[in-house]
XYZ file of N, CA, C and O in Angstrom:
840
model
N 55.061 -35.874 0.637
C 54.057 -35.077 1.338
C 53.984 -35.535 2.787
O 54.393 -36.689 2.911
N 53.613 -35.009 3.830
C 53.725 -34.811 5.221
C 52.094 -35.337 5.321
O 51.075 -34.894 4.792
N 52.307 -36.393 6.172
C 50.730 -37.092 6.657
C 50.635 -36.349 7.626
O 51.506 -36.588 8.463
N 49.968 -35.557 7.887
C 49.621 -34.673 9.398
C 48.178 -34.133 9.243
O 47.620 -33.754 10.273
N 47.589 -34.065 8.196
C 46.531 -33.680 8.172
C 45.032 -34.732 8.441
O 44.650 -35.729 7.827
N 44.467 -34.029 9.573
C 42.873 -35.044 10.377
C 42.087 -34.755 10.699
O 42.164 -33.725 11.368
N 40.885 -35.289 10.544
C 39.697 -34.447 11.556
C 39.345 -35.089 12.989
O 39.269 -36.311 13.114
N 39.200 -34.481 13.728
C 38.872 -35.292 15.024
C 37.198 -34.727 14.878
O 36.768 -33.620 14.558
N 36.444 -36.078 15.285
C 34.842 -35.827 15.891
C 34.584 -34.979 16.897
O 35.265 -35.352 17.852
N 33.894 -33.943 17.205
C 33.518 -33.397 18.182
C 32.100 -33.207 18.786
O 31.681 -32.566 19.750
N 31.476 -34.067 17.782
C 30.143 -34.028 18.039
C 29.260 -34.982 17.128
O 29.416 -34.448 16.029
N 28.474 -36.011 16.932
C 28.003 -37.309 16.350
C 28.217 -38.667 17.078
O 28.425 -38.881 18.273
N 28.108 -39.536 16.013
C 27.762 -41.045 16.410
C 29.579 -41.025 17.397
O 29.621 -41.410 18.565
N 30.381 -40.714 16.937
C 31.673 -41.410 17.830
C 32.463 -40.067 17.890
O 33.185 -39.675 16.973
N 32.206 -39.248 19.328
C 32.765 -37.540 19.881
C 34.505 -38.492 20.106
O 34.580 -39.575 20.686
N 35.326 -37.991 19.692
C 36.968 -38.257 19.479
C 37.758 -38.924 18.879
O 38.947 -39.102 19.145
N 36.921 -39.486 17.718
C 37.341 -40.576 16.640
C 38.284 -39.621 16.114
O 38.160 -38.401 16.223
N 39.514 -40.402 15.368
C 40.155 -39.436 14.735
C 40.052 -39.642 13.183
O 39.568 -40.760 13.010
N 40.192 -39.307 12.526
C 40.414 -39.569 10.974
C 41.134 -38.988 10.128
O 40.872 -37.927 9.561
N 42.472 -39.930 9.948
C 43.813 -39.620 8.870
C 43.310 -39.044 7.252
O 42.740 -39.610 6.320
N 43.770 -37.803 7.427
C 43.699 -37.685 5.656
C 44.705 -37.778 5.248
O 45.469 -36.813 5.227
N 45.081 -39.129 4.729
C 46.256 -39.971 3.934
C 46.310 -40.006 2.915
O 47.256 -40.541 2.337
N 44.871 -39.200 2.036
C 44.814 -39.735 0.582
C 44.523 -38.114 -0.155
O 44.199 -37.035 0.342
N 44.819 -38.561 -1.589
C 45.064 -37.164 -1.742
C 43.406 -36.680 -2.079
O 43.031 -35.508 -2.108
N 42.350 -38.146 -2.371
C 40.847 -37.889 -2.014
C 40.112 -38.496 -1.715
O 39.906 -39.494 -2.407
N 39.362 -38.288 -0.634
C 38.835 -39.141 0.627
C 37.361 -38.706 0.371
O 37.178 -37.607 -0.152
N 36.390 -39.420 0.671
C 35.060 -39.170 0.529
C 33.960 -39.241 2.184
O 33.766 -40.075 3.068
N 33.654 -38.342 1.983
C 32.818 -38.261 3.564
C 31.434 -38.598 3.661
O 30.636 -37.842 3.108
N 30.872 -39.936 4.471
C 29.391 -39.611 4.182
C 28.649 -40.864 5.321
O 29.098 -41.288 6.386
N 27.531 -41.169 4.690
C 27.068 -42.482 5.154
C 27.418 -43.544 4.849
O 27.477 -44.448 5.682
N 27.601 -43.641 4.126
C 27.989 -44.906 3.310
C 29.305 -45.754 3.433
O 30.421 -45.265 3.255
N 29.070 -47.090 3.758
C 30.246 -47.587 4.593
C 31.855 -47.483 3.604
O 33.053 -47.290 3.813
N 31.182 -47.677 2.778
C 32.515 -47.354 1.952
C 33.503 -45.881 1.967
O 34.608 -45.659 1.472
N 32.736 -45.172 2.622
C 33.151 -43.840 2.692
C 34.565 -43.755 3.315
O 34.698 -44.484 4.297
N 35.452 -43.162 3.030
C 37.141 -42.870 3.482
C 36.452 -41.945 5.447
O 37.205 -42.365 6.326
N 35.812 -41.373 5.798
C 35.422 -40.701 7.033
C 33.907 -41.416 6.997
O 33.102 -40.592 6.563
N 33.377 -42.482 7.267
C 32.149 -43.178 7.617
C 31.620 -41.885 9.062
O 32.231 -41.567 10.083
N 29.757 -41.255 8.325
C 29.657 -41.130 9.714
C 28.361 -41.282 9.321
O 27.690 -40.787 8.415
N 28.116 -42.186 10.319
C 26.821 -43.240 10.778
C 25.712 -42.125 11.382
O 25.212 -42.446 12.460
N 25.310 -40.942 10.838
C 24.482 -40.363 11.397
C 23.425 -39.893 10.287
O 23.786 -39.555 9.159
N 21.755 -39.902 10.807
C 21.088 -39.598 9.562
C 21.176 -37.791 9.271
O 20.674 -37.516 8.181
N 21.469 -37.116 9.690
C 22.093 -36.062 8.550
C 23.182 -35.645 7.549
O 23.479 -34.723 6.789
N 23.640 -36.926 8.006
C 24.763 -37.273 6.593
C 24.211 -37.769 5.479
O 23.429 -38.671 5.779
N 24.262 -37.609 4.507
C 24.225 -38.135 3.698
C 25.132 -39.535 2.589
O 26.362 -39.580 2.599
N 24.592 -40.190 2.032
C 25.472 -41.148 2.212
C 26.791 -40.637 1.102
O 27.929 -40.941 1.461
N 26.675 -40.096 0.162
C 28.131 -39.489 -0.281
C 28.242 -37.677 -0.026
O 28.394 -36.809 -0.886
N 28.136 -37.560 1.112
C 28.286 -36.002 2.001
C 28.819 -34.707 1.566
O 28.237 -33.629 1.452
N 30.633 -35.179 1.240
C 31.204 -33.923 1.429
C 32.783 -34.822 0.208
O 32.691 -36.000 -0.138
N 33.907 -34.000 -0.165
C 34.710 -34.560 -0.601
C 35.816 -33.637 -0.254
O 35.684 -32.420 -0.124
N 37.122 -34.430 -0.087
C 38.170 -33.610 0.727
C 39.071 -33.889 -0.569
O 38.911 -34.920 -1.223
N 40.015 -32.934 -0.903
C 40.825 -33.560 -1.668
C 42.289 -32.291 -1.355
O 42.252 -31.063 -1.269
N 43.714 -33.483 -1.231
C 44.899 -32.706 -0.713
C 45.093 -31.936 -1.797
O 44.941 -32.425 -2.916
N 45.515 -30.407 -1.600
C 46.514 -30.082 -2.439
C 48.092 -29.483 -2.352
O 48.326 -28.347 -2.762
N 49.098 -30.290 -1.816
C 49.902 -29.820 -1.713
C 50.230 -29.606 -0.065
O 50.432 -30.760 0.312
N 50.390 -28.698 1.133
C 49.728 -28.483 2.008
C 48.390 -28.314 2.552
O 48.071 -28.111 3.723
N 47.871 -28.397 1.823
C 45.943 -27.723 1.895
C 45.411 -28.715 1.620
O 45.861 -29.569 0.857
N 44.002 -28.762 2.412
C 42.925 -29.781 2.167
C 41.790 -28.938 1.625
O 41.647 -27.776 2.006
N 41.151 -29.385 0.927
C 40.207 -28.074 0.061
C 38.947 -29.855 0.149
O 39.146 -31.031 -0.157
N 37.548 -28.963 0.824
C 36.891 -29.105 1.134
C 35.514 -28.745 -0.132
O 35.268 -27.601 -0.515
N 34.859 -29.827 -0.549
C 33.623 -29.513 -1.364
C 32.379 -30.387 -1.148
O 32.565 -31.505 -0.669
N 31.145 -30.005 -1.446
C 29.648 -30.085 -0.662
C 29.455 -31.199 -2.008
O 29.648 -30.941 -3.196
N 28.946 -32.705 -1.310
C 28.708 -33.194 -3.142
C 27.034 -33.108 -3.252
O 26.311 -33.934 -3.809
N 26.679 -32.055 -2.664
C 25.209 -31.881 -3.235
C 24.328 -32.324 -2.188
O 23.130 -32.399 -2.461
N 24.825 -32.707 -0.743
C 23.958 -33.309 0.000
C 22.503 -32.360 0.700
O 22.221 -31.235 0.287
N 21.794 -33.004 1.686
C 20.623 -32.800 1.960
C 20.481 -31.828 3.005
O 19.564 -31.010 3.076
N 21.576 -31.975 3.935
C 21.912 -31.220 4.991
C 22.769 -29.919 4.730
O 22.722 -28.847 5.332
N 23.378 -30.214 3.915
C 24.484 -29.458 3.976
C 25.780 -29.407 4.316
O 26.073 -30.381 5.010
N 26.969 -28.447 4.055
C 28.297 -29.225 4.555
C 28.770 -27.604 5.050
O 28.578 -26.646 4.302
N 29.330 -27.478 6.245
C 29.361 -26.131 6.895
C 31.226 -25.517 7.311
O 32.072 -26.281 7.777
N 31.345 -24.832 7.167
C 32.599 -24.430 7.911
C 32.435 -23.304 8.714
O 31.607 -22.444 8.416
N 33.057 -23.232 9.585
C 32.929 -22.339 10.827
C 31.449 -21.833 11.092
O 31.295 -20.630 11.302
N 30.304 -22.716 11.094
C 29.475 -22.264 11.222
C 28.206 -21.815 9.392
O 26.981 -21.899 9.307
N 29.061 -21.457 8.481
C 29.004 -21.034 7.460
C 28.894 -22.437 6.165
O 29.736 -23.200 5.691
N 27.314 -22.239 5.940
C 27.467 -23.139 4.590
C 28.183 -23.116 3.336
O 27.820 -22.231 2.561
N 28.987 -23.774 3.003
C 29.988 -23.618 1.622
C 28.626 -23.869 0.226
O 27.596 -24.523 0.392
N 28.908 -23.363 -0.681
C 28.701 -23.846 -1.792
C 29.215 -24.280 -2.715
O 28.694 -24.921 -3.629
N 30.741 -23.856 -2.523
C 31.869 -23.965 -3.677
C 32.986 -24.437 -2.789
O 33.290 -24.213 -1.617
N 33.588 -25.312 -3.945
C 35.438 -25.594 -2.946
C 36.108 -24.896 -1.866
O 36.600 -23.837 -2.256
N 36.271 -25.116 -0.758
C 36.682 -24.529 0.236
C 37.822 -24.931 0.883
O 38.010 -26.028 1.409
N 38.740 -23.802 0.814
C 40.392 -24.340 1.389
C 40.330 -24.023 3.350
O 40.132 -22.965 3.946
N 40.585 -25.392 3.883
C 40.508 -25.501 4.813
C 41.837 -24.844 5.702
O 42.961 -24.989 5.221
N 41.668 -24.105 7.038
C 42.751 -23.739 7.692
C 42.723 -24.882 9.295
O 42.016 -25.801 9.707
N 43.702 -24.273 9.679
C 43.828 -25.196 10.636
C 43.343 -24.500 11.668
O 43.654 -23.375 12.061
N 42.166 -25.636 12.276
C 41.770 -25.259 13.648
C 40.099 -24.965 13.081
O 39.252 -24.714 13.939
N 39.749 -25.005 11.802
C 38.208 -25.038 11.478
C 37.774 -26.231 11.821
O 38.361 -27.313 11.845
N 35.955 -25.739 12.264
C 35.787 -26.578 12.430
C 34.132 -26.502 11.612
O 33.240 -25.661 11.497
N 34.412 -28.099 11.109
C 33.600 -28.659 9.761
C 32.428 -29.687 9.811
O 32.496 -30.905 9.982
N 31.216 -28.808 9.596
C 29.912 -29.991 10.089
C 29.503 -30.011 9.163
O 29.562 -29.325 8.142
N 28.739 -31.378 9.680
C 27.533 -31.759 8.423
C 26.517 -31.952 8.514
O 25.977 -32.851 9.159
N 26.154 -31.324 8.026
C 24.025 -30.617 8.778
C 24.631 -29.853 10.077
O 25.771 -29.448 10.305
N 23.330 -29.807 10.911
C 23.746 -29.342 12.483
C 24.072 -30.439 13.897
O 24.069 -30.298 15.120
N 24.303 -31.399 13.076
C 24.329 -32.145 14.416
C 25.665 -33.181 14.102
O 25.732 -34.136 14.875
N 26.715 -33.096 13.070
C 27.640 -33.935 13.396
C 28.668 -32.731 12.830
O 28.578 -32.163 11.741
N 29.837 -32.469 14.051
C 31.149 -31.700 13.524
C 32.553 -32.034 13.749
O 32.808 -32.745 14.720
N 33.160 -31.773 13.268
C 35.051 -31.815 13.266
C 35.359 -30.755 13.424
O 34.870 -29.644 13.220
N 36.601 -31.314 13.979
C 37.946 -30.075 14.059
C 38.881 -30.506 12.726
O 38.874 -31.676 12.344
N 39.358 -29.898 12.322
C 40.637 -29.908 11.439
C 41.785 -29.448 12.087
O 41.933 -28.404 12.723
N 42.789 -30.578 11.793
C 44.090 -30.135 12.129
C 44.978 -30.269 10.982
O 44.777 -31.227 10.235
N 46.132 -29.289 10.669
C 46.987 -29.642 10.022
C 48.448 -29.278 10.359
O 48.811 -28.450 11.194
N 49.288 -30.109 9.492
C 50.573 -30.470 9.983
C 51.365 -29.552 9.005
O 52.563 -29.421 9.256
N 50.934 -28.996 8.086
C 51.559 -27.957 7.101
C 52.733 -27.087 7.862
O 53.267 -27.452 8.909
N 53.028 -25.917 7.179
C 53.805 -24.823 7.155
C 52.815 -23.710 7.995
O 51.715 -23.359 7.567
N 53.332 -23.292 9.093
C 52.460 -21.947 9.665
C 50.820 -22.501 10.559
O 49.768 -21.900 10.773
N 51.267 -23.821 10.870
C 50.211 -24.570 11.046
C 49.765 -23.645 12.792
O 48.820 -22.901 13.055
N 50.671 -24.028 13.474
C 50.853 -23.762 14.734
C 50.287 -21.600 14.937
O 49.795 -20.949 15.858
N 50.780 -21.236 13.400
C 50.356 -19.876 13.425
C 49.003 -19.365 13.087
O 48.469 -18.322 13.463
N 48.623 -20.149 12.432
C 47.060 -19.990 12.328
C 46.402 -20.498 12.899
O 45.226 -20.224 12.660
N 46.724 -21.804 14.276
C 46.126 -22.443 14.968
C 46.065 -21.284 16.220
O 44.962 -21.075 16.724
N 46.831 -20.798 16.543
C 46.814 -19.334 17.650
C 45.842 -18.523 17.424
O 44.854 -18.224 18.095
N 46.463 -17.980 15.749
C 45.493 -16.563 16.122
C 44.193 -16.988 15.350
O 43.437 -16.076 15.014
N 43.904 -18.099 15.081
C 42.181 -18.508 14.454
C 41.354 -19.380 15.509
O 40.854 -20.453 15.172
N 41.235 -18.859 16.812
C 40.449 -19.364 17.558
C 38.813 -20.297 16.754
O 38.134 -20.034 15.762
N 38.763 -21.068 17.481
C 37.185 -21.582 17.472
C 36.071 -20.993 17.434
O 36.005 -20.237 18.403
N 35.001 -20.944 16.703
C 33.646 -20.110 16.854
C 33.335 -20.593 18.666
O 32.648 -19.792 19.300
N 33.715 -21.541 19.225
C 33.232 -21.907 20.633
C 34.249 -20.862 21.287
O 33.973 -20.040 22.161
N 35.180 -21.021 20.824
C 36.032 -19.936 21.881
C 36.261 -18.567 21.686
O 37.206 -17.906 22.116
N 35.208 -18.159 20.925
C 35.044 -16.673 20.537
C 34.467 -16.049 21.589
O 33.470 -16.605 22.051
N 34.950 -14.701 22.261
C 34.200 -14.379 22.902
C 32.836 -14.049 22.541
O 32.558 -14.008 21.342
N 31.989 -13.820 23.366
C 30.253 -13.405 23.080
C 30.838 -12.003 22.714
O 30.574 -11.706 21.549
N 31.526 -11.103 23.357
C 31.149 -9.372 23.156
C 31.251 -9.683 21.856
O 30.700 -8.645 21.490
N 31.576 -10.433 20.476
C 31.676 -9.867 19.612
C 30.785 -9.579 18.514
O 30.845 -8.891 17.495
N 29.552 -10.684 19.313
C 28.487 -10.866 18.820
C 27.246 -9.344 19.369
O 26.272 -8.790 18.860
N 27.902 -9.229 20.426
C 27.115 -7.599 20.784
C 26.949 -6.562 20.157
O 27.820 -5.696 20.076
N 25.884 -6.488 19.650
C 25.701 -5.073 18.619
C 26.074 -3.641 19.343
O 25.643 -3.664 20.495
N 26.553 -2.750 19.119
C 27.447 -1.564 19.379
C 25.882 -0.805 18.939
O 25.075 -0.854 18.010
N 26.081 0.004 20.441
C 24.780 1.130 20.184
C 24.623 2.198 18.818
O 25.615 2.755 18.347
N 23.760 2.322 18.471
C 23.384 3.293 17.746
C 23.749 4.793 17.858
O 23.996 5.080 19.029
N 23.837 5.619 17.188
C 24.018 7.120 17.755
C 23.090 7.503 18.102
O 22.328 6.765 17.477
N 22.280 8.338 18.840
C 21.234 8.741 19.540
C 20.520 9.659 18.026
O 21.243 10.172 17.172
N 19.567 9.677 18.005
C 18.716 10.260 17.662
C 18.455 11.239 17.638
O 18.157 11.478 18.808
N 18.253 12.629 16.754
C 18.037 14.058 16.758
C 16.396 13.825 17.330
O 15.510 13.128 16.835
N 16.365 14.831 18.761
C 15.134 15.198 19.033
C 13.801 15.474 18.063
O 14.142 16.390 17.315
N 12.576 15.121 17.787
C 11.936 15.589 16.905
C 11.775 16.783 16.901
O 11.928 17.341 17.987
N 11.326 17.826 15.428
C 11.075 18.820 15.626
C 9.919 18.859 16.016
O 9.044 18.033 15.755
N 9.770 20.312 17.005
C 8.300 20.515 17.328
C 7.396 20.731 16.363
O 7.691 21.190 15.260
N 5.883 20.313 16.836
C 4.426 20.539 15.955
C 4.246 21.554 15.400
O 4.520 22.392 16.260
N 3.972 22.047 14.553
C 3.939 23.043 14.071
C 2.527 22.865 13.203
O 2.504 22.247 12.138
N 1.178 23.579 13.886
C -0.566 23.584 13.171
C -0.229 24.039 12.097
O 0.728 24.802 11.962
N -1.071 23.583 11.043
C -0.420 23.368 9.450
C -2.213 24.578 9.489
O -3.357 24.243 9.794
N -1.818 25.557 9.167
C -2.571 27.182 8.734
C -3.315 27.110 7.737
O -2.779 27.165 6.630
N -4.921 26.950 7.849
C -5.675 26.541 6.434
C -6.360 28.156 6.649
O -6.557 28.763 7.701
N -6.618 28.559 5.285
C -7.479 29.199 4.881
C -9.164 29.456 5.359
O -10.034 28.586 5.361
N -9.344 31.008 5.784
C -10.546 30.512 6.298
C -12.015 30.262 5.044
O -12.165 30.623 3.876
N -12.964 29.407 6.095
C -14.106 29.449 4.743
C -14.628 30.076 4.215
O -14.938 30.937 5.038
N -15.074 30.372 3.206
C -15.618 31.893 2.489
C -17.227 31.465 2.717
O -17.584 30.296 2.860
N -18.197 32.699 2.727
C -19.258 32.436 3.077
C -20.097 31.904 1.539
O -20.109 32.757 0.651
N -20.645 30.810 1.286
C -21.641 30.351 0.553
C -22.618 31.629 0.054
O -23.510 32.165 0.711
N -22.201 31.931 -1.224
C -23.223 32.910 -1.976
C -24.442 31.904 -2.474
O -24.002 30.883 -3.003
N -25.555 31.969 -2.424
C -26.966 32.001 -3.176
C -26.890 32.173 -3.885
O -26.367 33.278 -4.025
N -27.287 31.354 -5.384
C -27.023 31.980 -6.711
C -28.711 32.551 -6.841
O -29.783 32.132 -6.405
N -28.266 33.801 -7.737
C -29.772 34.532 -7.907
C -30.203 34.010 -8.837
O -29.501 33.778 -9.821
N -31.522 33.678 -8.759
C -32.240 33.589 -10.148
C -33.311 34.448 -10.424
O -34.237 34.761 -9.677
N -33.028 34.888 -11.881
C -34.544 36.014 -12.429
C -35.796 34.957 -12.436
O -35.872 33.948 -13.137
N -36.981 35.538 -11.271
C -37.926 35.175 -11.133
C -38.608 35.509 -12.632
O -38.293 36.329 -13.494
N -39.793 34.409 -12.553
C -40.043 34.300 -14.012
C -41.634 35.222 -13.651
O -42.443 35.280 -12.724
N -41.426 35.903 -15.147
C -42.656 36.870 -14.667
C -44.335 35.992 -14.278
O -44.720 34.845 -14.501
N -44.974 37.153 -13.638
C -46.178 36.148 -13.152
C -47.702 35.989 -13.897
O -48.578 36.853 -13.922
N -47.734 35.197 -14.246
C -48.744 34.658 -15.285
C -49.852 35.599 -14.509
O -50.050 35.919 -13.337
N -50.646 35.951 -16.145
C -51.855 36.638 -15.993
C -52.898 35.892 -15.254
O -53.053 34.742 -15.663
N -53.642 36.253 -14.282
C -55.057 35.898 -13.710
C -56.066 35.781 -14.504
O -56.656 36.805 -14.848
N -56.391 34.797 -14.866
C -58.135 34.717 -15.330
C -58.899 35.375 -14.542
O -59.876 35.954 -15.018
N -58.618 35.433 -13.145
C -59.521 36.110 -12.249
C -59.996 37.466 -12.257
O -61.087 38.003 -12.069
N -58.258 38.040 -12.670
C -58.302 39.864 -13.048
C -58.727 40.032 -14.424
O -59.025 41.058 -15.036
N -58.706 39.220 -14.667
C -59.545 39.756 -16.192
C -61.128 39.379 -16.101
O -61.915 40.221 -16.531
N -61.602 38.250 -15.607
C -62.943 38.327 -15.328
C -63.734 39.441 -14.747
O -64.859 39.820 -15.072
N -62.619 40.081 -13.454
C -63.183 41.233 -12.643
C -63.461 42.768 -13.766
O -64.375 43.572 -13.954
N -62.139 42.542 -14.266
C -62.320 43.683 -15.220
C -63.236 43.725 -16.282
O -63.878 44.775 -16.300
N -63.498 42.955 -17.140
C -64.785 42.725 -17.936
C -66.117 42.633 -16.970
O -67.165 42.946 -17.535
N -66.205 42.268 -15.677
C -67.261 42.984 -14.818
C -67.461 44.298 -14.942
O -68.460 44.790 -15.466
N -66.472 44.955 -14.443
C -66.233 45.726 -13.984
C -66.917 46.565 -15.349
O -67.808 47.330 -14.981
N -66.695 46.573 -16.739
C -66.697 47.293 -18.103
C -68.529 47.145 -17.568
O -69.243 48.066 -17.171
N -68.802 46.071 -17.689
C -70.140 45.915 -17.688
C -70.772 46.856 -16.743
O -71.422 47.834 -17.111
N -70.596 46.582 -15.715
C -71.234 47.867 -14.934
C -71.376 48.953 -15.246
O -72.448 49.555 -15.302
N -70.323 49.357 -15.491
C -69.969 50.995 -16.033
C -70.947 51.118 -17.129
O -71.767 52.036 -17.170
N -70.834 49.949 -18.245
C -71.602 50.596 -19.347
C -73.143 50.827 -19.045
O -73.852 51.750 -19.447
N -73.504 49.679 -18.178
C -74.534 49.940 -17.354
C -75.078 50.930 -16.224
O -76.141 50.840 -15.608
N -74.245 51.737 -16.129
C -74.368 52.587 -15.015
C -74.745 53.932 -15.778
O -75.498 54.823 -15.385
N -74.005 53.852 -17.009
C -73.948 54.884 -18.224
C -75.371 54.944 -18.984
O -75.818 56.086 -19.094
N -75.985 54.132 -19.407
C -77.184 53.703 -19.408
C -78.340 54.414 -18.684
O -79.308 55.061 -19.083
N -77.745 53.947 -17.106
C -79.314 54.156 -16.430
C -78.483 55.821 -16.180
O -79.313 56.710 -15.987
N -77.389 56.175 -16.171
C -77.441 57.573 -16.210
C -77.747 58.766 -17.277
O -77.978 59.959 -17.084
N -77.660 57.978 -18.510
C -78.667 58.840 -19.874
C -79.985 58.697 -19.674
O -80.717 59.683 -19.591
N -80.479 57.334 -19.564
C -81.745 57.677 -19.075
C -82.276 58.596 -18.138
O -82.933 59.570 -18.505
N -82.051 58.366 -17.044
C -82.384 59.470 -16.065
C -82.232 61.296 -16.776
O -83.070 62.143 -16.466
N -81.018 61.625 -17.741
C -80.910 62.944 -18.359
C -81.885 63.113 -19.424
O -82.682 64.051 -19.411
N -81.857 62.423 -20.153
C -83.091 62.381 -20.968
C -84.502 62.152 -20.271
O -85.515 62.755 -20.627
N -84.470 61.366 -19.405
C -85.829 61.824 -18.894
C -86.254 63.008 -18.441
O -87.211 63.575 -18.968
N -85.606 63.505 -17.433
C -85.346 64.999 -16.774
C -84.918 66.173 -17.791
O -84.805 67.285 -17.275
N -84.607 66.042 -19.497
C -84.139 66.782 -20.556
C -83.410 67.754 -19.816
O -83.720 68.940 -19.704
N -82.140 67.020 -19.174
C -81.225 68.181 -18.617
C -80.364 68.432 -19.017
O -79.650 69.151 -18.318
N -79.827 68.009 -20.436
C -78.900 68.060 -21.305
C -79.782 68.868 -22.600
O -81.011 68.904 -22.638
N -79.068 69.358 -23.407
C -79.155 69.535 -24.883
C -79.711 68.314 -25.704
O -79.242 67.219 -25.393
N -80.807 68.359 -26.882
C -80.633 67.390 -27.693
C -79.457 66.884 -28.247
O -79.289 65.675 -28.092
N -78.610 67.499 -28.847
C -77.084 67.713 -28.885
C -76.904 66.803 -28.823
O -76.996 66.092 -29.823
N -76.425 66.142 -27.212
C -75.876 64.917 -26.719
C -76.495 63.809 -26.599
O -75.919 62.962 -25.917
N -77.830 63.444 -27.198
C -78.071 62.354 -27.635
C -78.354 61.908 -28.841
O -78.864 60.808 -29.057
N -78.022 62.783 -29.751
C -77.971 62.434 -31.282
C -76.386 61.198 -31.710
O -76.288 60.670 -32.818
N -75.641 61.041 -30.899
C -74.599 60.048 -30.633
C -75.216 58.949 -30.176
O -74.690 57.968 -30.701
N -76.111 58.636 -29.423
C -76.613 57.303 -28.956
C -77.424 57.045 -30.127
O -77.058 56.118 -30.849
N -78.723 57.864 -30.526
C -79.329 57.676 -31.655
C -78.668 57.017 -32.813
O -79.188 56.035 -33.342
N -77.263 57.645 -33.330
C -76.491 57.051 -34.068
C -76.509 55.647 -34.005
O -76.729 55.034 -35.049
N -76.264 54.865 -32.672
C -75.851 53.958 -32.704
C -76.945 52.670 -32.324
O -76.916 51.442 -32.250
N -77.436 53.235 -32.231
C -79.513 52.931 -31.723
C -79.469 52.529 -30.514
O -80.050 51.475 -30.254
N -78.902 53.119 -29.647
C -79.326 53.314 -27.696
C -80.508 53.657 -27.804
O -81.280 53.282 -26.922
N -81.133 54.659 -29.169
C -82.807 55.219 -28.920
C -83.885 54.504 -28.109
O -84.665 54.750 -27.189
N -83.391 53.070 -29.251
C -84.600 51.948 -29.326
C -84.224 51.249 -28.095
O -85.198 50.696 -27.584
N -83.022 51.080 -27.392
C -82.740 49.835 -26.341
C -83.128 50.935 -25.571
O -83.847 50.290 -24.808
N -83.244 52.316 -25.080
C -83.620 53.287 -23.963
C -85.178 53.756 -24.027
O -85.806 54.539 -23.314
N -85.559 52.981 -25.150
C -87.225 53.998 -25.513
C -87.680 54.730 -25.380
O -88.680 54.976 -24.706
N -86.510 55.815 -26.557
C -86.480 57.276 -26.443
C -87.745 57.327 -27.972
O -88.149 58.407 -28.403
């Protein structure tokens, strides 16, 4: 196998350290024992694990606190490294990867750096313009109908004690008026006996003192 594969520091405790991946698995972290020691507190002390396969270095997260990133992008699962990525841990310590493989030099061309990306590509591309709204259009209600009064059958109107008092006056008089007007005929005998044989009947005689 071809020793060519390394990370150089580009950012942490030591910016241009280099570090040989000589082994076919190397362990990345805090911890001095670590095959890539990096002395920074967002490492964790057993970080990240590299292991060769063949040409390829395949890259995995061993669960740390920070995180383990490629091109910007957190891994969760085994990750086959190309040449010219570049590999942090948390946000504040990163590498470059280089490798010495087959096609190395060809993917080192056309896989630029997230630093050497241009910005336009990050520029969002306008939208298509927008169809004018349609015009307002007064939404046409029904007009109000006029409020009918409900009728009610008035309830008939209770009899007067009053009109009936007047009227039983009223009898009284009359019968009284009837009275002093037989008297007066019978006194004056301007009638027939005839017509007072009916009062007699009923004894007006004695109440008229005929």
């Amino acid at each position: 196998m071809t020793n060519g594969f390394r990370l150089v520091m580009t950012k942490g405790p030591q910016p241009g350290q280099n570090f040989s991946l000589d082994k076919d698995m190397m362990i990345m972290g805090r911890d001095p024992s670590s095959d890539v020691v990096v002395n920074h507190p967002q490492a964790s002390r057993q970080h990240a694990r590299l292991r060769r396969q063949g040409y390829v270095i395949v890259l995995e997260d061993l669960g740390s606190t920070n995180g383990t990133f490629v091109n910007g992008t957190r891994i969760t699962a085994p990750h086959t490294l190309s040449n010219g990525d570049v590999v942090g841990l948390g946000d504040s310590v990163t590498f470059n990867y280089y490798s010495a493989g087959p096609g190395a030099e060809e993917t080192l061309v056309s896989r630029p750096s997230p630093a050497q990306q241009p910005d336009t590509m990050f520029i969002p591309q306008p939208s298509a313009a927008a169809p004018p709204p349609a015009p307002y259009t007064p939404t046409a209600y029904p007009a109000p109908q006029a409020y009918e009064q409900p009728q009610y059958a008035e309830p008939p109107a209770p009899k007067s004690r009053r009109g009936l008092l007047i009227g039983c006056g009223c009898l009284i008089l009359l019968v009284i008026f009837a009275c002093i007007a037989l008297f007066l005929l019978d006194m004056f005998q301007i009638l027939p006996p005839i017509f007072y044989e009916p009062l007699r009947w009923i004894g007006l005689d004695q109440l008229l003192g005929w």
